[in-house]
XYZ file of C-alpha atoms in Angstrom:
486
model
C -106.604 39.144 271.166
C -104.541 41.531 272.692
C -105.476 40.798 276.137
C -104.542 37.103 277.500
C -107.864 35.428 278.651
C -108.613 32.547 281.382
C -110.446 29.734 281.233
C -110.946 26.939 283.391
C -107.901 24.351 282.652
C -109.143 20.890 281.087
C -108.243 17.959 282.658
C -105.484 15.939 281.671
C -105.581 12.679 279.311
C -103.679 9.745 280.885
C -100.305 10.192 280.079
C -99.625 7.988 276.978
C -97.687 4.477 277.326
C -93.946 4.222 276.138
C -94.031 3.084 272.830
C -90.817 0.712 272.770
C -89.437 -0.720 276.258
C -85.598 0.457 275.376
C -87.071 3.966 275.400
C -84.297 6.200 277.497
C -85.855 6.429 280.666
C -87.006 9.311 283.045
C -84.120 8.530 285.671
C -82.924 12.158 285.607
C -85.431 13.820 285.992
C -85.848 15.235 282.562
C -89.757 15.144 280.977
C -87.932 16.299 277.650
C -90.505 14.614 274.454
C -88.508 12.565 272.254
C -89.660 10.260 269.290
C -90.641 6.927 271.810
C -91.278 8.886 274.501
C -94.557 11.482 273.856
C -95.577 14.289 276.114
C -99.131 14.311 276.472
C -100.054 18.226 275.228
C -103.371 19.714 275.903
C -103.788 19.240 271.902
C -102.732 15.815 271.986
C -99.516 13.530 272.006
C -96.497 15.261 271.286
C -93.541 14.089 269.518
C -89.726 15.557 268.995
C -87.610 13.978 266.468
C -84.434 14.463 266.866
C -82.901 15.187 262.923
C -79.321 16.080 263.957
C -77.910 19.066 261.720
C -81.251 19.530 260.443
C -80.407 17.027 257.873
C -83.385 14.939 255.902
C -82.738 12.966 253.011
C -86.449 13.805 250.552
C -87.410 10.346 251.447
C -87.193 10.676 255.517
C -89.244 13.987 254.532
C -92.135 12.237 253.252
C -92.125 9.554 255.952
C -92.227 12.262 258.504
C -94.982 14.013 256.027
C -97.037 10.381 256.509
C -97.031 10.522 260.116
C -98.268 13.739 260.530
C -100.940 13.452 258.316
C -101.708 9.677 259.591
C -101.124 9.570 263.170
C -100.934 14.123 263.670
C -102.694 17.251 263.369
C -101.070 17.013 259.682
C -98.211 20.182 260.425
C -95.148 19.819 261.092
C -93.479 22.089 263.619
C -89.823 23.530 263.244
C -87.930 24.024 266.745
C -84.814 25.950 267.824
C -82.375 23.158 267.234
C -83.588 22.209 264.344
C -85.717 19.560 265.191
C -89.236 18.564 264.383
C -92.362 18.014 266.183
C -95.810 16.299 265.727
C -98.808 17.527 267.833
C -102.272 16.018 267.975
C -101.257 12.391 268.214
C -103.336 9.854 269.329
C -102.964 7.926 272.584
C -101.994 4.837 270.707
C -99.856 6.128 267.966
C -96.929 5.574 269.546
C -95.893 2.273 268.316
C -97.297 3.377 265.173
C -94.936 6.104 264.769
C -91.980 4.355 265.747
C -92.516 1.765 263.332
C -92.630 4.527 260.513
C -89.635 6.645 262.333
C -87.373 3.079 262.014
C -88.130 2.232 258.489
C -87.202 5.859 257.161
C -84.039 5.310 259.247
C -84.391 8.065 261.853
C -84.186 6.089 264.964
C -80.642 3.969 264.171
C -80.608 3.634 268.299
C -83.761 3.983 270.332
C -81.629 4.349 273.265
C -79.997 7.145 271.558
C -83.045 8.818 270.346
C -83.826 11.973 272.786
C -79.748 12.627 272.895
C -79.141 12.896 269.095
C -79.360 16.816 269.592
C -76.290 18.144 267.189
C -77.096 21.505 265.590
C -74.740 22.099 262.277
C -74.221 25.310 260.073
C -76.704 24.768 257.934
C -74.977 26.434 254.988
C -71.691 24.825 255.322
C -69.981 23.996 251.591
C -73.448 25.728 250.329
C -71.872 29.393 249.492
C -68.536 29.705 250.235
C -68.242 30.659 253.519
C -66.928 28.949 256.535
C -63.581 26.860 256.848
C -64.654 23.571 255.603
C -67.675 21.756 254.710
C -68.552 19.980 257.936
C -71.210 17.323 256.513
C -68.398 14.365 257.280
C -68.084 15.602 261.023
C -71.632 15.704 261.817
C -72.614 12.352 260.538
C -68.830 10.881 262.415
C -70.248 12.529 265.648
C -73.826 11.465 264.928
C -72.449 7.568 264.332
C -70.100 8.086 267.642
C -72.878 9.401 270.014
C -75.118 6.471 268.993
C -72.117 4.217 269.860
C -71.278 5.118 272.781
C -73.649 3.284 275.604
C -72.559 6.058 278.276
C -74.051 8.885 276.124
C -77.629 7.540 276.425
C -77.451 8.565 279.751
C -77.136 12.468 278.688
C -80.594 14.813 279.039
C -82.819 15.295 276.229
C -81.583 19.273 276.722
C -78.030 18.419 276.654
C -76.932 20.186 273.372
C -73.791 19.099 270.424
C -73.068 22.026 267.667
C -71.135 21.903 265.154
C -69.761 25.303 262.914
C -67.460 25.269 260.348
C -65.867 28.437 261.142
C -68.300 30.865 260.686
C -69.797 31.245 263.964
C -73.654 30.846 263.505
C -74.156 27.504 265.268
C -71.321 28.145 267.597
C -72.929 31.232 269.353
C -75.930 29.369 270.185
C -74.695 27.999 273.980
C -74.568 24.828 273.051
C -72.663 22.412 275.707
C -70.228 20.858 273.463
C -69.367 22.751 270.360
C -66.858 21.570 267.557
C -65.622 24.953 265.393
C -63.574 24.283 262.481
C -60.098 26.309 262.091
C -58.639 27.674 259.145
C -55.444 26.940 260.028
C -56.123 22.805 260.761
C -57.739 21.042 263.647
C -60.528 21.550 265.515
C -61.694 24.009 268.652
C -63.366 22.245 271.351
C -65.561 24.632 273.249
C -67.349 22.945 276.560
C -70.427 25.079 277.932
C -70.646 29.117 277.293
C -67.994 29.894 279.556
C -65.442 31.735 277.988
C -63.468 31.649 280.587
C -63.344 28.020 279.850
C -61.053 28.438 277.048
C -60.989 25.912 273.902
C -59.041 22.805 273.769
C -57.245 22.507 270.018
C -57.774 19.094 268.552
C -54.987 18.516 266.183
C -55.816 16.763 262.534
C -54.156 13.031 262.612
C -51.187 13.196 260.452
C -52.722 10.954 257.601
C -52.300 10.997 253.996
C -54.525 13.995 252.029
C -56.549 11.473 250.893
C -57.342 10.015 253.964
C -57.059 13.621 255.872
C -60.797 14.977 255.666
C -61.792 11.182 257.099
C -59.277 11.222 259.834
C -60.169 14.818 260.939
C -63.208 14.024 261.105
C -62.835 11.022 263.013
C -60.641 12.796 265.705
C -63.185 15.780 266.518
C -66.450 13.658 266.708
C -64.299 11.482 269.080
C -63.261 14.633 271.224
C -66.672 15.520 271.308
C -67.848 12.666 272.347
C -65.341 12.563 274.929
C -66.310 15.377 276.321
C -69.773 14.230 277.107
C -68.865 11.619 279.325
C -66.172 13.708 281.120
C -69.468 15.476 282.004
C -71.225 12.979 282.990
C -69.048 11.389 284.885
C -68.072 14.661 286.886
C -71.694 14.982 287.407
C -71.566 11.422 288.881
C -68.883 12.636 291.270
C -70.406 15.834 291.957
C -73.352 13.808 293.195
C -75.494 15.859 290.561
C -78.536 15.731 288.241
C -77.006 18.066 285.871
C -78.629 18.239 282.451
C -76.442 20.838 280.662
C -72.725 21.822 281.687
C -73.763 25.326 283.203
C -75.848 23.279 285.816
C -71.936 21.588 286.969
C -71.478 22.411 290.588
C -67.329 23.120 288.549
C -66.243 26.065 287.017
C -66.235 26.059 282.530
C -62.431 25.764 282.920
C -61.915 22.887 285.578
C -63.700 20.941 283.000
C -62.338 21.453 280.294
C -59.209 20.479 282.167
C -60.812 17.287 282.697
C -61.643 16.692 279.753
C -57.778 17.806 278.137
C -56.635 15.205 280.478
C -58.387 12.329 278.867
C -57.843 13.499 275.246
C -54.288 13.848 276.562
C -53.910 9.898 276.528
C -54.652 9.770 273.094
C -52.555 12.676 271.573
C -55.023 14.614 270.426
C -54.444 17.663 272.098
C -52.199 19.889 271.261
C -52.643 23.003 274.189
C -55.573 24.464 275.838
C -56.275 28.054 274.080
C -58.630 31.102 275.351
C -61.790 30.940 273.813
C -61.460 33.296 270.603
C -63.715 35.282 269.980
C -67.102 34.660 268.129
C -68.780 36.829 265.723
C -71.910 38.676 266.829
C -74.754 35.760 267.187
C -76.753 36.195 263.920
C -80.262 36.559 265.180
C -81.590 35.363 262.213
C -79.514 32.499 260.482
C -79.863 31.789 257.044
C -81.661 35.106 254.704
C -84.331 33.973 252.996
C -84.081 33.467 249.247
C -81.542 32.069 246.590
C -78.160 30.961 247.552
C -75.694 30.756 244.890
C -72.735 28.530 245.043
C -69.371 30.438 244.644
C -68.193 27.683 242.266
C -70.256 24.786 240.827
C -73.890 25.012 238.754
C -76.045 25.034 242.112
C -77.965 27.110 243.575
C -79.800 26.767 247.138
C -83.272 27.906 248.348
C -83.512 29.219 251.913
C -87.115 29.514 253.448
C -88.486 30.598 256.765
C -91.697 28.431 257.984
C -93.683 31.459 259.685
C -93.497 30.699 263.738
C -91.928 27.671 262.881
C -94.964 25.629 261.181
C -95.438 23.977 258.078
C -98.393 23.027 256.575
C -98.822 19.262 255.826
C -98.874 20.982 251.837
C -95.797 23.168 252.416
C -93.518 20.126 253.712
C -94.864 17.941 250.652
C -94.074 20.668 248.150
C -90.409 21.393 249.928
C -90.360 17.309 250.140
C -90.885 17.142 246.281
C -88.468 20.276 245.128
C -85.937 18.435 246.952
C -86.178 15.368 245.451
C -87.121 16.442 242.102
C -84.996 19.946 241.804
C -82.348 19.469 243.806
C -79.953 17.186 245.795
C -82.506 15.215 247.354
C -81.520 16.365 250.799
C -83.169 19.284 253.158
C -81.240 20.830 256.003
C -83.902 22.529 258.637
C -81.761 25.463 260.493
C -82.241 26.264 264.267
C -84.040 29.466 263.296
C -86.622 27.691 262.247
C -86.249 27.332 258.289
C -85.243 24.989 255.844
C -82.704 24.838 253.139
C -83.105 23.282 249.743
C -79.160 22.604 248.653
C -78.071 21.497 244.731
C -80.838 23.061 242.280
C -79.654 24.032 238.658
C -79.356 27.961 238.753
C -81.857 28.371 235.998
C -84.751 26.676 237.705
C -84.500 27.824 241.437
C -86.452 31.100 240.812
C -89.078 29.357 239.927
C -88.856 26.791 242.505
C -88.178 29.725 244.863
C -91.562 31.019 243.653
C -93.994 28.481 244.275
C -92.851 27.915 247.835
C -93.711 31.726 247.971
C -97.224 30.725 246.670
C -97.381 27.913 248.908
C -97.022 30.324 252.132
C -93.514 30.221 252.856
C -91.343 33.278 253.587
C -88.768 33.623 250.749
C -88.111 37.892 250.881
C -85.277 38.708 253.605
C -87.289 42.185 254.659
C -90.585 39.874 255.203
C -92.121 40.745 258.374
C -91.982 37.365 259.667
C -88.656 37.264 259.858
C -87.517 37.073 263.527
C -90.740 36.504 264.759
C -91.482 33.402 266.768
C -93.587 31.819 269.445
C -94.352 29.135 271.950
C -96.754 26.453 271.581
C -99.881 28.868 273.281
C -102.922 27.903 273.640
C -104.807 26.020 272.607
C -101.733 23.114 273.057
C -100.659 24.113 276.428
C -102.765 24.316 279.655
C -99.726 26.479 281.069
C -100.428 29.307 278.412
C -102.855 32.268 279.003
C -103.561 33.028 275.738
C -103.329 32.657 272.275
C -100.040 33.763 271.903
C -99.527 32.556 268.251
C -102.528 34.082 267.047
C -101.337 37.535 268.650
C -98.215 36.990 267.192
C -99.310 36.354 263.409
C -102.091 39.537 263.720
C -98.710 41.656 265.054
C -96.299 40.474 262.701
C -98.946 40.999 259.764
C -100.759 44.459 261.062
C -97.206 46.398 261.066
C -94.331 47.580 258.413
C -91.273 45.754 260.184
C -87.740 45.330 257.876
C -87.208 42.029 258.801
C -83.694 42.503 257.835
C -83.027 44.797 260.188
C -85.140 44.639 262.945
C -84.708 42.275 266.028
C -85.818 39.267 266.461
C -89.621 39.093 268.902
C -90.348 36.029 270.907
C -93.836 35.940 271.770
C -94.433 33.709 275.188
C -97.890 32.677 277.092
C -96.594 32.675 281.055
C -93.599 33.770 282.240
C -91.219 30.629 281.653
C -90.729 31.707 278.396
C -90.337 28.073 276.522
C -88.521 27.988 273.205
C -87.268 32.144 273.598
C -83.897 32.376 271.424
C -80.170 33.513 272.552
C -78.432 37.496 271.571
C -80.308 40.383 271.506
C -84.269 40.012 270.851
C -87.027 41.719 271.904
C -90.356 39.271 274.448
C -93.231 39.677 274.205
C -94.469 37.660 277.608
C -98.762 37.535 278.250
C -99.628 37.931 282.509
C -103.050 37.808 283.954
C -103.049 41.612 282.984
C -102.080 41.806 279.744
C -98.970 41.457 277.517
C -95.172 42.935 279.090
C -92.481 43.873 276.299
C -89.105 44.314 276.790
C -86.040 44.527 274.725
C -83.202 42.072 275.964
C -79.643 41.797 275.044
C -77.082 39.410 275.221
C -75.419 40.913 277.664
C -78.545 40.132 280.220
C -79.497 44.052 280.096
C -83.038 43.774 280.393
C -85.032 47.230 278.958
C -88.491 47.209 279.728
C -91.056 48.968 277.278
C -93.237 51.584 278.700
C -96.976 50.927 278.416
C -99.425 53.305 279.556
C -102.082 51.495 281.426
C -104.473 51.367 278.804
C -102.247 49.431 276.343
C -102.430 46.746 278.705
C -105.477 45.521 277.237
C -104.786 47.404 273.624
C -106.544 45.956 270.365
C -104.184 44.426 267.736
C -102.800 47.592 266.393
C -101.815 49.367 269.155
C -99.706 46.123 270.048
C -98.327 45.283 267.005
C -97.220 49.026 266.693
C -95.685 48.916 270.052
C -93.792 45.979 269.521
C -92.528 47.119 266.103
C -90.766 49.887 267.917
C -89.201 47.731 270.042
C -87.867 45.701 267.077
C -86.226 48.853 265.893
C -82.549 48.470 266.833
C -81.997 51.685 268.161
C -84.434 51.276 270.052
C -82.806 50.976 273.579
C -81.319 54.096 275.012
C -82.334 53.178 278.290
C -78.686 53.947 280.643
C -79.853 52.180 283.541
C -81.548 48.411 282.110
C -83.021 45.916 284.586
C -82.012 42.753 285.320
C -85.274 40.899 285.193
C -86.689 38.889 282.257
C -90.470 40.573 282.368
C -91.083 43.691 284.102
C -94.806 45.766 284.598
């Protein structure tokens, strides 16, 4: 439905009971879901696993698969840091799903659990791009977080990335970010401050056999480090900051701080200014085959429309993995998953049935882009159906999903889940739907709607919004500087 309708709001369940006693608790303030610790949605319990890089071996896939089908609605829902969630649990699932979480090994510290947010290029040693194949640095800095007993006391928001050089997962405002450089070493960026600069962690003079381990080692370390420089400032700020933009300190004082204490252990080598990145690929990962530059592999790339997969679609991506390829899937933070290591000859076919199955595998599909909050009928805050709206739009028009910017369909005005760069939101009010085409910049350029589009059937919408996808669509000279605007 085009226009957003109200309806008396439901009362709320009891909110559900933690499920294990070590579960990180709510001293900060922060009512981010985790894995032990479920938000009670108007659908049900909710659950976010943290999977950091996006990284599932096949058999952690079907365990995950289990639970939603046991304990869920059955779907499995993709988020922007390439986590998962489970909706429509029970009250007393939570143990339940812990238990199962454990013994696939995705909770190796339940202390840990809500803070294991590390987003990863998900194509790194895949095709050829990128400096290095960062797989060893995100497990290091996955294994160091855990270990580190100060670092359970960071935010469920607060937000690791690691790039290898490319850019992708670097331009995604993440609070620490590790990007590999071609020349050796690692950049350190803290926050999206570019004024901040980028500390230069030097590789460990080691032997070339031991070089890829030690390198490693040092920039998971740094990382690290620099999450408990920001804590601790945050302690001395007198603070409840949960991501570095919230530091009462400037980008650059603490990155100072932070130099200072890598400084004991000779790992940096000079504070540089923040290069800079490559333009913030809206999109990630095209849908389709991926071909390995050397090697007899090819990868499949999918995109789960608005970020959900069928309890069928995750078994059949479950089973190519295991079967097909390397055994491993790597979900991206634009809300797709990649299927790494099948033999060249076979992927089209594989490629094929996850077509069949409902998945988007053509890079000029409609769907590409297109995303959406939770809606109704899963959140009382929502006015409407906004995923519904969003699935008529994205299927009544003729979009180029290669081309055409990314839409982020919202059901009230805070906008949950919208993504980073240029994009064009689609917010609902008690009135109707606003559009408006925002950049990266901040520019804000609202869509005109004459009065009776406020309440316009599907295609009038849908056609309205595809114009606003068009890139050139903006020749506004003097942009707002509000988020939603009537």
């Amino acid at each position: 439905m085009a226009t957003p309708s109200i309806h008396p709001r439901p009362a709320q369940p009891a909110p559900l009971a933690a499920a294990i006693s070590n579960a990180a608790p709510r001293q900060r303030n922060d009512a981010c879901p985790g894995a032990l610790r479920l938000h009670q949605a108007d659908d049900g319990g909710l659950a976010r696993i943290r999977v950091p890089g996006g990284v599932l071996q096949a058999a952690q896939a079907a365990a995950l698969g289990e639970a939603a089908q046991r304990l869920g609605d059955g779907d499995l829902h993709l988020t922007s840091r390439g986590n998962l969630q489970l909706r429509g649990l029970a009250e007393d699932s939570g143990v339940r799903l812990a238990q199962l979480l454990d013994g696939a090994g995705l909770l190796p510290s339940p202390a840990h659990e809500r803070v294991r947010n590390i987003v990863a290029s998900p194509l790194s040693g895949l095709d050829g791009h990128g400096h290095l194949d960062i797989r060893d640095r995100l497990a290091e800095l996955d294994r160091r977080l855990c270990g580190s007993e100060e670092a359970s006391e960071l935010s469920g928001r607060f937000l690791f990335a690691v790039d290898d050089g490319r850019g992708d997962v670097a331009a995604l405002g993440a609070d620490v970010t590790l990007v590999a450089v071609r020349e050796g070493g690692t950049l350190l960026r803290v926050g999206a401050d570019d004024d901040a600069g980028a500390l230069h962690i030097a590789d460990p003079a080691d032997t070339q056999a031991a070089a890829s381990e030690a390198s490693a080692a040092s920039a998971a370390a740094a990382a690290v480090t620099a999450a408990e420089v920001f804590l601790e400032a945050a302690r001395q700020c007198g603070v409840r900051a949960w991501r570095v933009g919230e530091l009462p300190i400037t980008g650059g004082e603490l990155a100072h701080r932070i130099a200072q204490r890598l400084g004991k252990t000779g790992q940096i080598q000079q504070i540089l200014p923040s290069p800079p990145l490559p333009p913030l690929s809206a999109h990630g990962p095209a849908p389709g085959l991926i071909p390995a530059p050397t090697g007899p592999a090819t990868a499949l790339s999918v995109l789960a429309p608005l970020g959900r997969l069928t309890g069928h679609q995750w078994t059949l991506l479950a089973r190519t993995a295991e079967q097909e390829g390397s055994g491993e899937l790597r979900l991206t933070p634009w809300r797709g998953v990649v299927v790494p290591g099948l033999p060249p000859e076979r992927a089209p076919a594989a490629l094929a049935a996850l077509d069949d199955a409902g998945l988007v595998t053509d890079p000029a599909s409609p769907w590409r882009g297109v995303g959406a909050c939770a809606g109704r009928p899963g959140c009382a805050k929502s006015l409407t159906d906004v995923r519904a709206d969003a699935a008529a739009a994205a299927t009544s028009g003729s979009v180029d999903g290669a081309r055409a910017l990314p839409v982020y369909w919202s059901g009230c005005e805070r906008r949950c889940g919208h993504p980073r760069g240029d994009r064009v939101e689609v917010v609902a009010g008690t009135d109707g739907y606003g559009v408006t085409v925002v950049r990266g910049t901040g520019d804000v350029h609202p869509v005109p709607l004459s009065p009776h589009a406020l309440h316009a059937p599907h295609s009038e919408l849908a056609a309205t919004v595809a114009a606003a996808r068009d890139p050139r669509s903006t020749d506004d000279p003097h942009p707002t500087t509000t988020a939603h605007s009537r």
